[in-house]
Short mmCIF file of C-alpha atoms in Angstrom, two decimals:
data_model
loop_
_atom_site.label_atom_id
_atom_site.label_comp_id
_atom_site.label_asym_id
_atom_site.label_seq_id
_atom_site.Cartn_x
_atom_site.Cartn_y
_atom_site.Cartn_z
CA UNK A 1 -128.47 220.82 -215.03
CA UNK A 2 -126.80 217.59 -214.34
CA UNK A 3 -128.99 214.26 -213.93
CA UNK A 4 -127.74 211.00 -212.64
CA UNK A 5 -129.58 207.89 -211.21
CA UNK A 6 -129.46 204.75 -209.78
CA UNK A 7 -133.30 204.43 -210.18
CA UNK A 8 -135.84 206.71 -211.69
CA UNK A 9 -139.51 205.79 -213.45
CA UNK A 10 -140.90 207.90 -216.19
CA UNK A 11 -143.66 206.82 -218.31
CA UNK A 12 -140.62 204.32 -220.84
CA UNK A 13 -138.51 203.07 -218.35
CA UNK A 14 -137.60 202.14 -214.94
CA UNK A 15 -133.85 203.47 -213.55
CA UNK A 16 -133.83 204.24 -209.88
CA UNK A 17 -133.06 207.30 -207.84
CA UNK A 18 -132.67 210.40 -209.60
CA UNK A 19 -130.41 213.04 -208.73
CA UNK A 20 -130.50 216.83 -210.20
CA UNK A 21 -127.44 219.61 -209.75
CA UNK A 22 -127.95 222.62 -211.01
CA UNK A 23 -130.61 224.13 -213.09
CA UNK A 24 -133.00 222.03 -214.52
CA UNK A 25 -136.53 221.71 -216.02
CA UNK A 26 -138.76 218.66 -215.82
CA UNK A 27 -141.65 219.34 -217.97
CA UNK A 28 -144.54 217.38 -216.61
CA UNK A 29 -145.93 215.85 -213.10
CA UNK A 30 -143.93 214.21 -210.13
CA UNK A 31 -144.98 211.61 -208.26
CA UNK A 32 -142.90 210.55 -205.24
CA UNK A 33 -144.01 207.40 -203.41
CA UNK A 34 -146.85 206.55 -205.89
CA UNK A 35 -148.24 206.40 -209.30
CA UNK A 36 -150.94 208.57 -208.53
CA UNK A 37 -151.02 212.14 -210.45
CA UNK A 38 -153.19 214.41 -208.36
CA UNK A 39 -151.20 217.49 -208.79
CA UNK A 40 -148.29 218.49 -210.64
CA UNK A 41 -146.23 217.07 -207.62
CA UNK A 42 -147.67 213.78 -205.81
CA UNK A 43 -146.45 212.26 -202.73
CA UNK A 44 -147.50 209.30 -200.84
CA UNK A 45 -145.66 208.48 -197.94
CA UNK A 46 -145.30 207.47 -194.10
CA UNK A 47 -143.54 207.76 -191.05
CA UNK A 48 -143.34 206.05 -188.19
CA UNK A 49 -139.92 207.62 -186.25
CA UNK A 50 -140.55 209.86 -183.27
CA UNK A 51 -139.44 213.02 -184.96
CA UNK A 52 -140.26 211.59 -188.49
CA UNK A 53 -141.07 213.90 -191.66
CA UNK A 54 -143.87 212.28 -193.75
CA UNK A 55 -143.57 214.87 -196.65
CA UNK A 56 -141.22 217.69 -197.29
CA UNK A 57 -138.08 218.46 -195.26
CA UNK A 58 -136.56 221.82 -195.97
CA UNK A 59 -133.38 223.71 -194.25
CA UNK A 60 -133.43 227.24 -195.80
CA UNK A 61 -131.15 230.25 -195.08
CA UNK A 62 -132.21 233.64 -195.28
CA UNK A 63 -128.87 235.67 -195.47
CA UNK A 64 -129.15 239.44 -195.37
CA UNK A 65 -126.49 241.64 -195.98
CA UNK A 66 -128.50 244.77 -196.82
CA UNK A 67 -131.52 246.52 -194.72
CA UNK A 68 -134.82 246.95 -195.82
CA UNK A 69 -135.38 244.07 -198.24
CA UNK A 70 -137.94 241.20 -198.08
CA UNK A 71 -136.48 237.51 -198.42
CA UNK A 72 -139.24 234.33 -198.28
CA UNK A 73 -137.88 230.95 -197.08
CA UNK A 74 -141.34 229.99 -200.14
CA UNK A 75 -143.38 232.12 -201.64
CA UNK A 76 -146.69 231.42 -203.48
CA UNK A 77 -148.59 233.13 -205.65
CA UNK A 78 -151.68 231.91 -206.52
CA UNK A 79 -154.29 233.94 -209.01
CA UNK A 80 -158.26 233.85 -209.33
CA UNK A 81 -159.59 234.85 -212.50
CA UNK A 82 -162.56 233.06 -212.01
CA UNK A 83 -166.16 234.45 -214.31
CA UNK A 84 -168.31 233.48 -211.50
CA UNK A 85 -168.53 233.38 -207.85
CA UNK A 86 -166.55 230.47 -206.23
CA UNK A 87 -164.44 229.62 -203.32
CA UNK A 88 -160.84 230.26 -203.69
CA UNK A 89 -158.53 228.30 -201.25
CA UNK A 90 -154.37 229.35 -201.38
CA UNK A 91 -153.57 226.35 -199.54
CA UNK A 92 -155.18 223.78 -198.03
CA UNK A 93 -154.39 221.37 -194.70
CA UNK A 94 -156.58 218.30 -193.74
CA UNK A 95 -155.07 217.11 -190.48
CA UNK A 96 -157.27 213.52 -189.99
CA UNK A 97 -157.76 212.21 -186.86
CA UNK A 98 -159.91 208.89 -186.40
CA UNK A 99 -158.67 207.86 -183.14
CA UNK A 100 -160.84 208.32 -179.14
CA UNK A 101 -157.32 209.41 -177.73
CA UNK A 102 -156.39 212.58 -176.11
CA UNK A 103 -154.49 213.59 -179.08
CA UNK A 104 -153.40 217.26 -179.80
CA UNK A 105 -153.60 217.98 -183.30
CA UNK A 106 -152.59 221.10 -185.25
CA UNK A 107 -153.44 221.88 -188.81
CA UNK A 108 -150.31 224.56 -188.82
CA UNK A 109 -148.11 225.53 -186.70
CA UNK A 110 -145.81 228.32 -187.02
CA UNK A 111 -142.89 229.12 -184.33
CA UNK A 112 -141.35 232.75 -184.93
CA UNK A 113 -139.67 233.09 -181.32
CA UNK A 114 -136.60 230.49 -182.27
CA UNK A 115 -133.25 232.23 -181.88
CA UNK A 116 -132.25 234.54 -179.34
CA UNK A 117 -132.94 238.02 -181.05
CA UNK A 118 -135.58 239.77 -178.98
CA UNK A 119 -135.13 243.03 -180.90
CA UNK A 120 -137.99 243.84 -183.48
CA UNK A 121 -141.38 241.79 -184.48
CA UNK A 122 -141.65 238.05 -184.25
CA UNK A 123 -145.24 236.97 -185.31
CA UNK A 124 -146.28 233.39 -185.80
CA UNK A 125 -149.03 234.78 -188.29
CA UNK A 126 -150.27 237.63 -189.80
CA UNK A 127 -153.68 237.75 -191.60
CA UNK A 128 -154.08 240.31 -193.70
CA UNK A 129 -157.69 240.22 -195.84
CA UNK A 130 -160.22 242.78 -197.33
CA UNK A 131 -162.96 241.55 -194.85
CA UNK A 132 -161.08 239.64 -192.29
CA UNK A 133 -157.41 239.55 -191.06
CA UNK A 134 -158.16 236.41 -188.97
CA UNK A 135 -161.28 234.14 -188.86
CA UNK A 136 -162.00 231.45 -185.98
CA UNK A 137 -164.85 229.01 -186.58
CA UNK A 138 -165.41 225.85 -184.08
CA UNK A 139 -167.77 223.16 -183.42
CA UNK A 140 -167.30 223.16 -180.44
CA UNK A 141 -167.33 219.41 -180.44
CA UNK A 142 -163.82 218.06 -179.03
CA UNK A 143 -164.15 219.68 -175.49
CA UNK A 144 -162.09 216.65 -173.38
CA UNK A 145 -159.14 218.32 -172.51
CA UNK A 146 -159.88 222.33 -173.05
CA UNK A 147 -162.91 224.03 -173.08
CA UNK A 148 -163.82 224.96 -177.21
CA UNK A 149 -164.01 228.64 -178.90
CA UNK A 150 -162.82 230.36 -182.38
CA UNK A 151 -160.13 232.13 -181.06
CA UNK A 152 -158.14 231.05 -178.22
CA UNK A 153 -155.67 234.15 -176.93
CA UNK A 154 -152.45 233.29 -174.25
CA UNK A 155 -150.12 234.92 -173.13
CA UNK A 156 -147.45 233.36 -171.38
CA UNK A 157 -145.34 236.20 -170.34
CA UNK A 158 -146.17 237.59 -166.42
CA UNK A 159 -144.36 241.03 -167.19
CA UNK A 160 -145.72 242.27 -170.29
CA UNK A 161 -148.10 242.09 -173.02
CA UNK A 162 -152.08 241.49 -173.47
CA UNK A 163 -153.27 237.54 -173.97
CA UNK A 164 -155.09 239.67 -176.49
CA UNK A 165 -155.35 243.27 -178.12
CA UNK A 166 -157.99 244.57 -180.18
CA UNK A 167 -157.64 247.91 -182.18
CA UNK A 168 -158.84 250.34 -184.48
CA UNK A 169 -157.76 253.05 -185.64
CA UNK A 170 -161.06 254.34 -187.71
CA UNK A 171 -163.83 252.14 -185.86
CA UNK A 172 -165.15 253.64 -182.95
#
């Protein structure tokens, strides 16, 4: 690939902002925003605008010109090859909170309904485990504005559908 910069900091020297086209390989950690290595990519940063992005801003385009094949906007992989029993997290969200304001807060939130196809599946999640597809676990402690509980089901459609459906196939 092809670097330029007007400022970039390695561990020799101090340039300004660097800029990557192409293919490249940086061999080592990143830190954006601070000189803090906690992963292989750092970032420390803020926002303050309305519709501000703190972190990582990404417009992807999945562009199919053939049926039947999968395309990821990311994909992760992530192996355990542990020797003894531990707890294995694939990714991990800490949404903070320290205010007494009548905040809503969500750790993730997926939207699959954008667009105007209503043809097919759109599913904001699917869980798919060996034990559990979906687990919901609350304290039940933040009850000011809706009443608490590990799974919350609505539907918002007067004409069709179930706020939720159970099934199994096997179970009885």
């Amino acid at each position: 690939g092809i670097a330029s910069s007007t400022e970039f900091r390695s561990a020799s020297a101090t340039v300004g902002t660097f800029k990557v086209t192409g293919n490249s390989i940086f061999d080592g950690r990143l830190a954006v925003g601070t000189t803090t290595f906690t992963g292989s990519i750092s970032i420390q940063s803020s926002t303050a605008a309305a519709t501000g992005v703190a972190g990582i801003y990404q417009q992807l385009l999945l562009d199919t010109t053939v049926g039947g094949n999968f395309q990821f906007g990311d994909r992760m992989l992530v192996t355990v090859s542990s020797t003894a029993s531990t707890t294995a997290i694939g990714s991990f969200i800490r949404m903070i909170d320290n205010t007494s304001l009548a905040n809503t807060v969500h750790g993730l939130q997926v939207q699959a309904w954008s667009g105007t196809n209503a043809q097919g599946e759109n599913t904001g999640i699917v869980g798919l485990g060996r034990t559990f597809g979906v687990k919901g676990i609350t304290s039940g402690e933040a009850g000011g504005v809706a009443e608490p509980a590990g799974v919350l089901a609505e539907l918002r459609n007067q004409t069709q559908g179930n706020a939720l459906r159970a099934y199994s196939a096997t179970s009885t």
